[in-house]
Structure formats: C-alpha cells, structure tokens
PDB file of C-alpha atoms in Angstrom:
ATOM      1  CA  MET Q   1      -0.144  -0.294   0.190  1.00 41.00           C
ATOM      2  CA  LYS Q   2       2.974   2.528   1.164  1.00 45.00           C
ATOM      3  CA  THR Q   3       5.109   1.191  -1.949  1.00 46.00           C
ATOM      4  CA  LEU Q   4       1.921   2.373  -4.353  1.00 46.00           C
ATOM      5  CA  ALA Q   5       2.285   5.139  -2.671  1.00 46.00           C
ATOM      6  CA  LEU Q   6       5.168   6.487  -3.231  1.00 45.00           C
ATOM      7  CA  ALA Q   7       5.213   4.885  -6.513  1.00 45.00           C
ATOM      8  CA  ALA Q   8       2.717   6.970  -7.671  1.00 46.00           C
ATOM      9  CA  VAL Q   9       4.179  10.278  -5.799  1.00 44.00           C
ATOM     10  CA  GLY Q  10       6.981   9.077  -8.098  1.00 44.00           C
ATOM     11  CA  GLY Q  11       5.881   8.227 -11.352  1.00 44.00           C
ATOM     12  CA  LEU Q  12       3.719  11.631 -11.077  1.00 42.00           C
ATOM     13  CA  SER Q  13       6.925  13.860 -10.070  1.00 44.00           C
ATOM     14  CA  LEU Q  14       8.439  11.970 -13.375  1.00 42.00           C
ATOM     15  CA  THR Q  15       6.183  12.950 -15.569  1.00 41.00           C
ATOM     16  CA  LEU Q  16       6.287  17.083 -14.331  1.00 39.00           C
ATOM     17  CA  LEU Q  17       9.985  16.414 -15.039  1.00 41.00           C
ATOM     18  CA  VAL Q  18       9.038  15.066 -18.270  1.00 40.00           C
ATOM     19  CA  ALA Q  19       6.854  17.726 -19.002  1.00 39.00           C
ATOM     20  CA  THR Q  20       9.074  21.423 -17.935  1.00 39.00           C
ATOM     21  CA  SER Q  21      12.504  19.285 -18.878  1.00 40.00           C
ATOM     22  CA  SER Q  22      11.630  19.188 -22.815  1.00 38.00           C
ATOM     23  CA  VAL Q  23      10.803  23.067 -22.723  1.00 39.00           C
ATOM     24  CA  ALA Q  24      14.245  23.584 -20.801  1.00 40.00           C
ATOM     25  CA  ASP Q  25      16.443  20.981 -21.648  1.00 45.00           C
ATOM     26  CA  ASP Q  26      18.014  20.013 -24.778  1.00 46.00           C
ATOM     27  CA  ASP Q  27      18.601  16.550 -23.648  1.00 51.00           C
ATOM     28  CA  ASN Q  28      15.584  15.124 -24.676  1.00 55.00           C
ATOM     29  CA  HIS Q  29      15.791  13.341 -27.697  1.00 51.00           C
ATOM     30  CA  ASN Q  30      13.780   9.830 -29.016  1.00 58.00           C
ATOM     31  CA  GLY Q  31      13.052   9.510 -25.681  1.00 66.00           C
ATOM     32  CA  TYR Q  32      16.520   9.049 -24.358  1.00 77.00           C
ATOM     33  CA  LYS Q  33      17.015  12.069 -21.607  1.00 79.00           C
ATOM     34  CA  ARG Q  34      19.601  12.544 -19.043  1.00 78.00           C
ATOM     35  CA  PRO Q  35      19.321  11.033 -15.586  1.00 80.00           C
ATOM     36  CA  LYS Q  36      17.033  12.806 -13.887  1.00 71.00           C
ATOM     37  CA  ARG Q  37      16.908  13.607  -9.721  1.00 76.00           C
ATOM     38  CA  LEU Q  38      20.506  13.850  -9.517  1.00 90.00           C
ATOM     39  CA  ALA Q  39      20.360  14.580  -5.685  1.00 89.00           C
ATOM     40  CA  LEU Q  40      22.074  12.257  -2.637  1.00 91.00           C
ATOM     41  CA  PRO Q  41      18.958  11.004  -1.044  1.00 92.00           C
ATOM     42  CA  SER Q  42      19.224  11.909   2.998  1.00 92.00           C
ATOM     43  CA  ASP Q  43      18.908   8.441   4.303  1.00 93.00           C
ATOM     44  CA  ALA Q  44      21.819   7.734   1.858  1.00 97.00           C
ATOM     45  CA  PRO Q  45      23.487   5.156   5.108  1.00 97.00           C
ATOM     46  CA  LEU Q  46      27.123   5.795   5.879  1.00 97.00           C
ATOM     47  CA  LEU Q  47      28.020   2.409   5.127  1.00 98.00           C
ATOM     48  CA  TRP Q  48      27.588   3.362   1.105  1.00 98.00           C
ATOM     49  CA  LYS Q  49      28.942   6.754   1.396  1.00 97.00           C
ATOM     50  CA  GLU Q  50      32.414   5.524   3.327  1.00 96.00           C
ATOM     51  CA  GLU Q  51      32.954   2.101   1.180  1.00 97.00           C
ATOM     52  CA  CYS Q  52      31.949   3.248  -1.892  1.00 98.00           C
ATOM     53  CA  ALA Q  53      34.534   6.222  -1.798  1.00 98.00           C
ATOM     54  CA  ALA Q  54      37.347   5.093  -0.105  1.00 97.00           C
ATOM     55  CA  CYS Q  55      39.367   4.407  -4.237  1.00 97.00           C
ATOM     56  CA  HIS Q  56      37.503   6.863  -6.146  1.00 98.00           C
ATOM     57  CA  MET Q  57      34.522  10.020  -5.537  1.00 98.00           C
ATOM     58  CA  LEU Q  58      30.962   9.203  -4.430  1.00 98.00           C
ATOM     59  CA  TYR Q  59      28.791   8.550  -7.518  1.00 98.00           C
ATOM     60  CA  VAL Q  60      25.095   9.121  -6.653  1.00 97.00           C
ATOM     61  CA  PRO Q  61      23.373   5.602  -7.424  1.00 97.00           C
ATOM     62  CA  ALA Q  62      20.488   8.048 -10.003  1.00 95.00           C
ATOM     63  CA  LEU Q  63      23.337   8.551 -12.233  1.00 96.00           C
ATOM     64  CA  LEU Q  64      22.898   4.878 -13.119  1.00 96.00           C
ATOM     65  CA  PRO Q  65      19.602   2.952 -13.429  1.00 96.00           C
ATOM     66  CA  ALA Q  66      19.638   0.219 -10.659  1.00 97.00           C
ATOM     67  CA  GLU Q  67      20.153  -3.238 -13.182  1.00 97.00           C
ATOM     68  CA  ALA Q  68      23.516  -1.150 -13.643  1.00 97.00           C
ATOM     69  CA  TRP Q  69      23.668  -1.383 -10.231  1.00 98.00           C
ATOM     70  CA  ARG Q  70      23.271  -4.795  -9.628  1.00 97.00           C
ATOM     71  CA  GLN Q  71      25.636  -5.684 -12.166  1.00 97.00           C
ATOM     72  CA  GLN Q  72      28.163  -3.370 -10.170  1.00 97.00           C
ATOM     73  CA  MET Q  73      27.786  -5.064  -7.285  1.00 98.00           C
ATOM     74  CA  GLN Q  74      27.998  -8.757  -8.328  1.00 97.00           C
ATOM     75  CA  THR Q  75      30.977  -7.560  -9.559  1.00 97.00           C
ATOM     76  CA  LEU Q  76      32.972  -6.497  -7.248  1.00 98.00           C
ATOM     77  CA  GLU Q  77      35.619  -8.816  -7.178  1.00 96.00           C
ATOM     78  CA  GLN Q  78      36.940  -7.233 -10.422  1.00 96.00           C
ATOM     79  CA  HIS Q  79      35.921  -3.794 -10.481  1.00 97.00           C
ATOM     80  CA  TYR Q  80      37.671  -1.879 -13.673  1.00 95.00           C
ATOM     81  CA  GLY Q  81      40.481  -3.992 -12.128  1.00 92.00           C
ATOM     82  CA  SER Q  82      40.725  -3.560  -8.807  1.00 95.00           C
ATOM     83  CA  ASN Q  83      39.334  -5.689  -5.976  1.00 97.00           C
ATOM     84  CA  ALA Q  84      36.733  -4.208  -4.166  1.00 98.00           C
ATOM     85  CA  SER Q  85      35.260  -6.824  -2.675  1.00 98.00           C
ATOM     86  CA  LEU Q  86      32.696  -6.195   0.409  1.00 97.00           C
ATOM     87  CA  ASP Q  87      31.239  -9.138   3.206  1.00 95.00           C
ATOM     88  CA  ALA Q  88      27.824 -10.309   2.293  1.00 96.00           C
ATOM     89  CA  GLN Q  89      26.172  -8.247   4.618  1.00 97.00           C
ATOM     90  CA  GLN Q  90      27.634  -4.979   3.396  1.00 97.00           C
ATOM     91  CA  ALA Q  91      27.035  -5.586   0.172  1.00 98.00           C
ATOM     92  CA  ARG Q  92      23.369  -6.256   0.888  1.00 98.00           C
ATOM     93  CA  GLU Q  93      22.923  -2.935   2.475  1.00 98.00           C
ATOM     94  CA  ILE Q  94      24.523  -0.928   0.036  1.00 98.00           C
ATOM     95  CA  LEU Q  95      22.446  -2.828  -3.545  1.00 98.00           C
ATOM     96  CA  ASP Q  96      19.794  -1.969  -1.575  1.00 98.00           C
ATOM     97  CA  PHE Q  97      20.116   1.742  -0.696  1.00 98.00           C
ATOM     98  CA  LEU Q  98      21.314   1.467  -4.727  1.00 98.00           C
ATOM     99  CA  LEU Q  99      18.209   0.605  -6.153  1.00 97.00           C
ATOM    100  CA  ARG Q 100      16.206   1.944  -3.851  1.00 96.00           C
ATOM    101  CA  SER Q 101      17.604   5.449  -4.651  1.00 95.00           C
ATOM    102  CA  SER Q 102      18.444   4.957  -8.565  1.00 95.00           C
ATOM    103  CA  ALA Q 103      14.560   3.667  -9.155  1.00 92.00           C
ATOM    104  CA  ALA Q 104      13.864   7.410 -11.412  1.00 88.00           C
ATOM    105  CA  ASN Q 105      16.851   6.786 -13.683  1.00 91.00           C
ATOM    106  CA  ARG Q 106      14.910   4.584 -16.966  1.00 91.00           C
ATOM    107  CA  LEU Q 107      17.998   5.037 -19.398  1.00 93.00           C
ATOM    108  CA  PRO Q 108      18.834   1.543 -20.681  1.00 94.00           C
ATOM    109  CA  VAL Q 109      21.831  -0.096 -19.111  1.00 96.00           C
ATOM    110  CA  GLU Q 110      24.742   0.451 -21.247  1.00 96.00           C
ATOM    111  CA  PRO Q 111      27.030  -1.804 -21.250  1.00 94.00           C
ATOM    112  CA  SER Q 112      31.043  -0.913 -21.036  1.00 94.00           C
ATOM    113  CA  ALA Q 113      32.962  -1.128 -23.949  1.00 91.00           C
ATOM    114  CA  THR Q 114      35.454  -3.791 -22.408  1.00 91.00           C
ATOM    115  CA  ALA Q 115      34.177  -6.555 -22.491  1.00 89.00           C
ATOM    116  CA  GLY Q 116      33.479  -8.579 -18.852  1.00 87.00           C
ATOM    117  CA  GLU Q 117      33.366  -4.348 -17.465  1.00 94.00           C
ATOM    118  CA  PRO Q 118      30.122  -3.287 -15.349  1.00 96.00           C
ATOM    119  CA  PRO Q 119      29.010  -0.642 -17.178  1.00 97.00           C
ATOM    120  CA  ARG Q 120      30.061   2.797 -17.282  1.00 97.00           C
ATOM    121  CA  ILE Q 121      29.255   6.266 -15.931  1.00 96.00           C
ATOM    122  CA  SER Q 122      31.050   7.726 -18.540  1.00 96.00           C
ATOM    123  CA  GLN Q 123      30.082   6.032 -21.200  1.00 94.00           C
ATOM    124  CA  THR Q 124      25.978   6.310 -21.311  1.00 94.00           C
ATOM    125  CA  ARG Q 125      25.172   8.387 -24.246  1.00 94.00           C
ATOM    126  CA  TRP Q 126      24.138  11.391 -22.204  1.00 93.00           C
ATOM    127  CA  PHE Q 127      28.047  11.561 -20.395  1.00 95.00           C
ATOM    128  CA  ALA Q 128      29.316  11.611 -23.738  1.00 95.00           C
ATOM    129  CA  HIS Q 129      26.152  14.094 -24.972  1.00 93.00           C
ATOM    130  CA  LYS Q 130      26.742  16.085 -22.121  1.00 94.00           C
ATOM    131  CA  HIS Q 131      30.576  16.210 -22.655  1.00 96.00           C
ATOM    132  CA  ASP Q 132      30.695  16.999 -26.056  1.00 95.00           C
ATOM    133  CA  GLU Q 133      32.465  20.290 -25.905  1.00 96.00           C
ATOM    134  CA  VAL Q 134      35.319  18.887 -23.752  1.00 97.00           C
ATOM    135  CA  SER Q 135      38.485  17.230 -25.679  1.00 97.00           C
ATOM    136  CA  ALA Q 136      40.030  13.635 -24.381  1.00 96.00           C
ATOM    137  CA  ALA Q 137      43.192  16.511 -23.910  1.00 97.00           C
ATOM    138  CA  THR Q 138      40.889  18.397 -21.419  1.00 97.00           C
ATOM    139  CA  PHE Q 139      40.427  14.879 -19.811  1.00 97.00           C
ATOM    140  CA  GLN Q 140      43.641  14.011 -19.597  1.00 96.00           C
ATOM    141  CA  ARG Q 141      45.255  17.194 -17.480  1.00 97.00           C
ATOM    142  CA  ALA Q 142      46.661  16.535 -14.839  1.00 94.00           C
ATOM    143  CA  ALA Q 143      44.194  17.947 -12.329  1.00 95.00           C
ATOM    144  CA  VAL Q 144      41.209  16.723 -13.697  1.00 97.00           C
ATOM    145  CA  GLY Q 145      42.093  12.813 -13.718  1.00 94.00           C
ATOM    146  CA  SER Q 146      39.612  11.065 -16.262  1.00 95.00           C
ATOM    147  CA  ARG Q 147      36.835  11.029 -16.708  1.00 96.00           C
ATOM    148  CA  ALA Q 148      34.873   9.483 -14.291  1.00 96.00           C
ATOM    149  CA  ASN Q 149      37.148  12.086 -11.856  1.00 97.00           C
ATOM    150  CA  CYS Q 150      33.237  14.546 -12.168  1.00 97.00           C
ATOM    151  CA  VAL Q 151      34.170  16.657  -8.948  1.00 97.00           C
ATOM    152  CA  ALA Q 152      37.624  17.978 -10.359  1.00 97.00           C
ATOM    153  CA  CYS Q 153      34.961  20.224 -12.691  1.00 98.00           C
ATOM    154  CA  HIS Q 154      31.779  19.362 -10.599  1.00 96.00           C
ATOM    155  CA  HIS Q 155      32.086  20.283  -7.374  1.00 96.00           C
ATOM    156  CA  GLY Q 156      29.118  19.242  -5.819  1.00 95.00           C
ATOM    157  CA  ALA Q 157      29.514  16.093  -7.884  1.00 96.00           C
ATOM    158  CA  GLU Q 158      29.088  13.859  -4.886  1.00 96.00           C
ATOM    159  CA  ARG Q 159      26.399  15.966  -3.806  1.00 95.00           C
ATOM    160  CA  GLY Q 160      24.855  14.946  -7.224  1.00 94.00           C
ATOM    161  CA  ASP Q 161      25.397  18.383  -7.944  1.00 94.00           C
ATOM    162  CA  PHE Q 162      25.929  19.075 -11.961  1.00 94.00           C
ATOM    163  CA  ASP Q 163      24.997  22.170 -12.730  1.00 92.00           C
ATOM    164  CA  GLU Q 164      26.750  23.294 -15.803  1.00 91.00           C
ATOM    165  CA  ASP Q 165      26.319  27.274 -14.586  1.00 92.00           C
ATOM    166  CA  ARG Q 166      28.993  25.639 -11.315  1.00 94.00           C
ATOM    167  CA  VAL Q 167      31.699  23.871 -13.846  1.00 96.00           C
ATOM    168  CA  LYS Q 168      34.865  24.792 -13.392  1.00 97.00           C
ATOM    169  CA  ILE Q 169      37.800  23.324 -15.803  1.00 97.00           C
ATOM    170  CA  PRO Q 170      40.632  22.846 -13.328  1.00 96.00           C
ATOM    171  CA  ARG Q 171      44.070  24.451 -15.538  1.00 92.00           C
TER     172      ARG Q 171
ATOM    173  CA  MET T   1      45.671 -23.947  29.444  1.00 44.00           C
ATOM    174  CA  SER T   2      46.710 -24.769  25.892  1.00 51.00           C
ATOM    175  CA  THR T   3      45.325 -20.566  24.729  1.00 50.00           C
ATOM    176  CA  HIS T   4      48.433 -19.719  28.013  1.00 55.00           C
ATOM    177  CA  TRP T   5      50.871 -21.556  25.731  1.00 51.00           C
ATOM    178  CA  ILE T   6      49.857 -19.812  22.503  1.00 50.00           C
ATOM    179  CA  VAL T   7      50.227 -16.699  24.216  1.00 47.00           C
ATOM    180  CA  ALA T   8      53.673 -18.062  26.036  1.00 49.00           C
ATOM    181  CA  LEU T   9      54.834 -19.060  22.632  1.00 48.00           C
ATOM    182  CA  THR T  10      53.784 -16.640  20.483  1.00 49.00           C
ATOM    183  CA  CYS T  11      55.805 -13.598  22.787  1.00 48.00           C
ATOM    184  CA  CYS T  12      58.710 -15.967  23.088  1.00 47.00           C
ATOM    185  CA  LEU T  13      59.002 -16.885  18.976  1.00 51.00           C
ATOM    186  CA  SER T  14      58.099 -12.674  18.376  1.00 49.00           C
ATOM    187  CA  LEU T  15      60.343 -11.578  20.350  1.00 50.00           C
ATOM    188  CA  PRO T  16      63.231 -10.080  17.585  1.00 50.00           C
ATOM    189  CA  ALA T  17      60.834  -8.454  15.613  1.00 48.00           C
ATOM    190  CA  LEU T  18      59.360  -6.831  19.000  1.00 47.00           C
ATOM    191  CA  ALA T  19      61.599  -6.000  20.371  1.00 48.00           C
ATOM    192  CA  GLU T  20      59.736  -2.296  21.093  1.00 53.00           C
ATOM    193  CA  SER T  21      55.711  -3.280  21.509  1.00 69.00           C
ATOM    194  CA  THR T  22      53.607  -5.627  20.490  1.00 91.00           C
ATOM    195  CA  HIS T  23      51.326  -4.194  18.161  1.00 97.00           C
ATOM    196  CA  PRO T  24      47.903  -5.506  19.208  1.00 97.00           C
ATOM    197  CA  LEU T  25      46.860  -7.280  15.991  1.00 98.00           C
ATOM    198  CA  LEU T  26      50.071  -9.467  16.156  1.00 98.00           C
ATOM    199  CA  ALA T  27      49.338 -12.383  18.489  1.00 97.00           C
ATOM    200  CA  GLY T  28      46.125 -13.224  16.418  1.00 98.00           C
ATOM    201  CA  TYR T  29      48.181 -13.258  12.955  1.00 98.00           C
ATOM    202  CA  ALA T  30      50.982 -15.027  15.044  1.00 98.00           C
ATOM    203  CA  VAL T  31      48.111 -18.050  15.968  1.00 98.00           C
ATOM    204  CA  GLN T  32      47.038 -18.602  12.489  1.00 98.00           C
ATOM    205  CA  ALA T  33      50.764 -18.048  10.902  1.00 98.00           C
ATOM    206  CA  ARG T  34      51.606 -21.056  13.414  1.00 98.00           C
ATOM    207  CA  GLN T  35      48.537 -22.949  11.848  1.00 97.00           C
ATOM    208  CA  GLN T  36      49.523 -21.947   7.870  1.00 97.00           C
ATOM    209  CA  ALA T  37      52.903 -23.514   8.815  1.00 97.00           C
ATOM    210  CA  PRO T  38      54.537 -25.192  11.454  1.00 96.00           C
ATOM    211  CA  GLN T  39      58.083 -23.959  11.161  1.00 97.00           C
ATOM    212  CA  PHE T  40      56.683 -20.385  11.754  1.00 98.00           C
ATOM    213  CA  ALA T  41      59.255 -18.491  13.838  1.00 97.00           C
ATOM    214  CA  GLY T  42      58.415 -15.192  14.498  1.00 97.00           C
ATOM    215  CA  PHE T  43      57.536 -11.986  12.524  1.00 98.00           C
ATOM    216  CA  SER T  44      60.685  -9.880  10.445  1.00 98.00           C
ATOM    217  CA  ALA T  45      59.997  -5.697   9.741  1.00 98.00           C
ATOM    218  CA  GLU T  46      62.325  -6.562   6.735  1.00 98.00           C
ATOM    219  CA  ARG T  47      60.262  -9.026   5.462  1.00 98.00           C
ATOM    220  CA  GLY T  48      57.581  -6.922   6.042  1.00 98.00           C
ATOM    221  CA  LYS T  49      59.205  -3.613   4.167  1.00 98.00           C
ATOM    222  CA  ALA T  50      60.488  -6.125   1.226  1.00 98.00           C
ATOM    223  CA  LEU T  51      56.676  -6.315   0.597  1.00 98.00           C
ATOM    224  CA  TYR T  52      55.765  -3.133   0.924  1.00 98.00           C
ATOM    225  CA  PHE T  53      58.130  -2.420  -1.835  1.00 98.00           C
ATOM    226  CA  ALA T  54      58.657  -5.635  -4.512  1.00 98.00           C
ATOM    227  CA  GLU T  55      57.140  -4.728  -7.923  1.00 97.00           C
ATOM    228  CA  VAL T  56      54.728  -6.706  -9.614  1.00 96.00           C
ATOM    229  CA  PRO T  57      54.584  -6.362 -13.211  1.00 93.00           C
ATOM    230  CA  ARG T  58      50.685  -5.281 -15.066  1.00 85.00           C
ATOM    231  CA  ASN T  59      49.630  -4.669 -17.712  1.00 83.00           C
ATOM    232  CA  GLY T  60      53.187  -3.167 -19.115  1.00 89.00           C
ATOM    233  CA  LYS T  61      53.654  -0.884 -15.785  1.00 90.00           C
ATOM    234  CA  THR T  62      54.794  -2.454 -12.370  1.00 94.00           C
ATOM    235  CA  MET T  63      52.426  -2.041  -9.249  1.00 95.00           C
ATOM    236  CA  SER T  64      53.191  -2.000  -5.986  1.00 98.00           C
ATOM    237  CA  CYS T  65      51.766  -0.967  -2.591  1.00 98.00           C
ATOM    238  CA  THR T  66      54.018   2.670  -3.380  1.00 98.00           C
ATOM    239  CA  THR T  67      52.003   2.527  -6.371  1.00 97.00           C
ATOM    240  CA  CYS T  68      48.796   4.143  -4.234  1.00 97.00           C
ATOM    241  CA  HIS T  69      50.994   4.900  -0.469  1.00 98.00           C
ATOM    242  CA  THR T  70      53.854   6.315  -2.272  1.00 98.00           C
ATOM    243  CA  ALA T  71      56.965   5.328  -1.315  1.00 98.00           C
ATOM    244  CA  ASP T  72      57.062   7.029   2.297  1.00 98.00           C
ATOM    245  CA  PRO T  73      53.583   5.598   3.811  1.00 98.00           C
ATOM    246  CA  ARG T  74      53.929   8.868   6.123  1.00 98.00           C
ATOM    247  CA  GLN T  75      52.654   9.902   3.646  1.00 98.00           C
ATOM    248  CA  PRO T  76      48.959  10.684   1.826  1.00 98.00           C
ATOM    249  CA  GLY T  77      49.091   8.649  -1.207  1.00 98.00           C
ATOM    250  CA  LYS T  78      46.397   8.660  -4.006  1.00 97.00           C
ATOM    251  CA  THR T  79      44.421   5.668  -5.501  1.00 97.00           C
ATOM    252  CA  PRO T  80      44.258   5.221  -9.496  1.00 94.00           C
ATOM    253  CA  ALA T  81      41.144   6.811  -8.933  1.00 96.00           C
ATOM    254  CA  HIS T  82      41.937  10.320  -7.953  1.00 95.00           C
ATOM    255  CA  ARG T  83      41.051   9.270  -4.182  1.00 96.00           C
ATOM    256  CA  ASN T  84      43.413  11.206  -1.566  1.00 96.00           C
ATOM    257  CA  VAL T  85      44.730   8.288   0.725  1.00 97.00           C
ATOM    258  CA  ALA T  86      45.640   8.970   4.431  1.00 98.00           C
ATOM    259  CA  PRO T  87      48.311   8.065   5.425  1.00 98.00           C
ATOM    260  CA  LEU T  88      49.204   4.341   6.417  1.00 98.00           C
ATOM    261  CA  ALA T  89      51.953   4.654   8.857  1.00 98.00           C
ATOM    262  CA  PRO T  90      49.828   4.686  12.755  1.00 98.00           C
ATOM    263  CA  SER T  91      52.803   6.264  14.379  1.00 98.00           C
ATOM    264  CA  VAL T  92      51.140  10.015  11.704  1.00 98.00           C
ATOM    265  CA  ASN T  93      47.486   8.416  11.198  1.00 98.00           C
ATOM    266  CA  PRO T  94      47.174   6.504  14.875  1.00 98.00           C
ATOM    267  CA  GLU T  95      43.691   5.457  13.051  1.00 97.00           C
ATOM    268  CA  ARG T  96      45.549   2.760  10.908  1.00 98.00           C
ATOM    269  CA  PHE T  97      45.213  -1.373  12.108  1.00 98.00           C
ATOM    270  CA  THR T  98      42.988  -0.659  15.020  1.00 98.00           C
ATOM    271  CA  ASP T  99      39.782  -2.616  13.181  1.00 98.00           C
ATOM    272  CA  LEU T 100      41.411  -5.933  12.810  1.00 98.00           C
ATOM    273  CA  GLN T 101      38.233  -5.893  10.218  1.00 96.00           C
ATOM    274  CA  LYS T 102      39.331  -3.331   8.354  1.00 97.00           C
ATOM    275  CA  VAL T 103      42.497  -4.131   8.300  1.00 98.00           C
ATOM    276  CA  GLU T 104      41.637  -7.457   6.916  1.00 98.00           C
ATOM    277  CA  LYS T 105      39.352  -5.939   4.416  1.00 98.00           C
ATOM    278  CA  TRP T 106      42.377  -3.766   2.690  1.00 98.00           C
ATOM    279  CA  PHE T 107      44.688  -7.089   2.584  1.00 98.00           C
ATOM    280  CA  ARG T 108      42.177  -9.186   0.927  1.00 98.00           C
ATOM    281  CA  ARG T 109      42.017  -6.837  -1.452  1.00 98.00           C
ATOM    282  CA  ASN T 110      45.001  -5.086  -1.851  1.00 98.00           C
ATOM    283  CA  CYS T 111      46.978  -8.279  -1.976  1.00 98.00           C
ATOM    284  CA  ASP T 112      45.168  -9.612  -4.389  1.00 97.00           C
ATOM    285  CA  ASP T 113      45.874  -6.199  -6.676  1.00 96.00           C
ATOM    286  CA  VAL T 114      49.326  -6.284  -6.497  1.00 97.00           C
ATOM    287  CA  TYR T 115      50.441  -9.597  -5.928  1.00 97.00           C
ATOM    288  CA  ALA T 116      47.069 -11.684  -7.535  1.00 95.00           C
ATOM    289  CA  ARG T 117      46.650 -13.833  -4.178  1.00 97.00           C
ATOM    290  CA  ALA T 118      45.968 -13.931  -0.485  1.00 98.00           C
ATOM    291  CA  CYS T 119      48.816 -12.631   1.802  1.00 98.00           C
ATOM    292  CA  THR T 120      49.877 -15.243   4.231  1.00 98.00           C
ATOM    293  CA  ALA T 121      49.176 -14.484   7.939  1.00 98.00           C
ATOM    294  CA  GLN T 122      52.883 -14.362   7.926  1.00 98.00           C
ATOM    295  CA  GLU T 123      53.407 -11.926   5.118  1.00 98.00           C
ATOM    296  CA  LYS T 124      50.100  -9.537   6.291  1.00 98.00           C
ATOM    297  CA  GLY T 125      52.537  -9.608  10.471  1.00 98.00           C
ATOM    298  CA  ASP T 126      55.560  -9.084   9.113  1.00 98.00           C
ATOM    299  CA  PHE T 127      53.890  -6.547   6.879  1.00 98.00           C
ATOM    300  CA  ILE T 128      52.503  -5.077  10.371  1.00 98.00           C
ATOM    301  CA  SER T 129      55.821  -5.167  12.446  1.00 98.00           C
ATOM    302  CA  TRP T 130      56.683  -2.393   9.723  1.00 98.00           C
ATOM    303  CA  ILE T 131      54.553  -0.355   9.089  1.00 98.00           C
ATOM    304  CA  ASP T 132      54.265  -0.317  13.192  1.00 98.00           C
ATOM    305  CA  SER T 133      57.887   0.061  13.263  1.00 97.00           C
ATOM    306  CA  ILE T 134      57.401   3.499  11.331  1.00 97.00           C
ATOM    307  CA  ARG T 135      58.233   7.010  13.176  1.00 95.00           C
TER     308      ARG T 135
END
C-alpha cells in the first residue's frame, strides 16, 4: 500500500519533470534523457558513503539505472581492475540503497565497451552528449584525471550537483 | 591451558620483531601463521618492508603497495581513481591497523590487486611489524 502510494508520487513527479524538461532541456531526444533527480538521498547510509568513496569519488545512485548497480555489486571482486569485495551483509545493505535510490533513472543499461566490465557512467550516451565540447586532452589534464573524476570540474558532484553554471574546469 | 601456552609461545617467538612494543594484532596473526606453517619463527619487519616495495609487472607497468601509498607511508597517497589516501603509518595516522575487520578487508583487496593472490598470516604480521615500527 505504502509502496503503491510512493510509486504513484514517483510517477507523478517524473511526469512533471519530463514535461518541464522538454522545454528547458536539450537532452530530450528519441525518449533518451539525461538522468533526473540526481540529488543525494537524505537516507544515504554511512556504510555506502564510506565503502563506495574510499578509492574513488562518491557517485550518486541516480547516475545509473538500478540494473547497472546490480551488475556493479555482482562484480566487486573485479571492479575496473581492482578488488573491491565486501562482506555479504554490507554488500546487501549497499545494494538495497542503490536499487531504491536509482529507481528514478529509467535509462537503458549501456554495457561498457570493455568486455567483462560493469557499465561505466562515463560511457553512457547522455554523458557523451553532455561533454561533447570537452576535449580528450582536457579530460587527461593532471588536475582532472579522467572522465570518471566528476568532482574535478563539478565540485558538488558528490552531493548530486551537476549544474552547468557551477562547472569550473581546472587548468 | 592451551591458550596460555599459545600466548607464551607467541611472545617468545616474536621477541626479535617486538623489541619495542607488541602491536595488538600480531598475537592473532602469530596463531594463524603457526596454523598455516608449523615452522613459523616470528615476524620480521625487514620482510614486511620488502613486501611493501616489491614490484609486480601489471599491464606493461609495475604495481606495488607504493603505487597508491607512495614510497613513504608517512605521506598521503593517491589511488588510480584520483582519491587521496590517508597516510598508512600508525605513527602519523593512529587509526591505522586498529580495526581487524578493516585490516583484513584491505589485505584481502590489496594483496589481490598487487600480488594477484591472498597474503599469508606470516606476511600480514611481517607487514604490521614493519609499518608499526616506522617513526
């Protein structure tokens, strides 16, 4: 019952977002849109913040669809070349959070170009589109690091703030 | 009875490595090390240091503990994914090597990343003996 009500509210707000974004957003084409509601959920567990930001920046769940997170969590022993394994109980708690807080992301799962790797946020079509004016050389600057290091330019990225007006690309 | 015996034996056998003070995690690793190899003869900070600097070829480059933790574990390091890593040496970062679960998690991950295998209790004890001796 409660779930139904939540789903209804979720569906309504999604409709509203889509309606407004078709006017203001240039990313609505062929039904493929950039992820919405990127803000960090207020119920984000400390466990997730600690475990998923020890080696890299904290990626907010809405950046990938739920199924992509499931694939991430199933392959932690080979996580882009590193062993990021967790004990089963912690993995379960983190997966639960990722699944429920990425529900607003209705995008298809886009597999990584590298076989055997889980999906990469930086290889989604919306990411490519949003960064089409950023050169490969810019991404390789020492102060940027790589396409995976959102915080280099989006200083609020770990809170889910990717507002273009606040982007500062370091020299 | 048998616990006392193990503790007593641990203290004797580990004396050379523990001239100054005994790190709290070493007793447990000594028990494990003896289970894994009955000829266990104590931990060595020298071997622990060698483990830290050992370089392993990986994808045309070399990989070692220093790749992320730098050649001076009293300094902050950086992961390949651009995250800063707090210093590893307990002398400058007292939180290090205080939580066995955390210690085990990072040995599990990092031994696999660097050596493509699990580390033995002997190696873990050697390593802690060395890292804890750095001032």
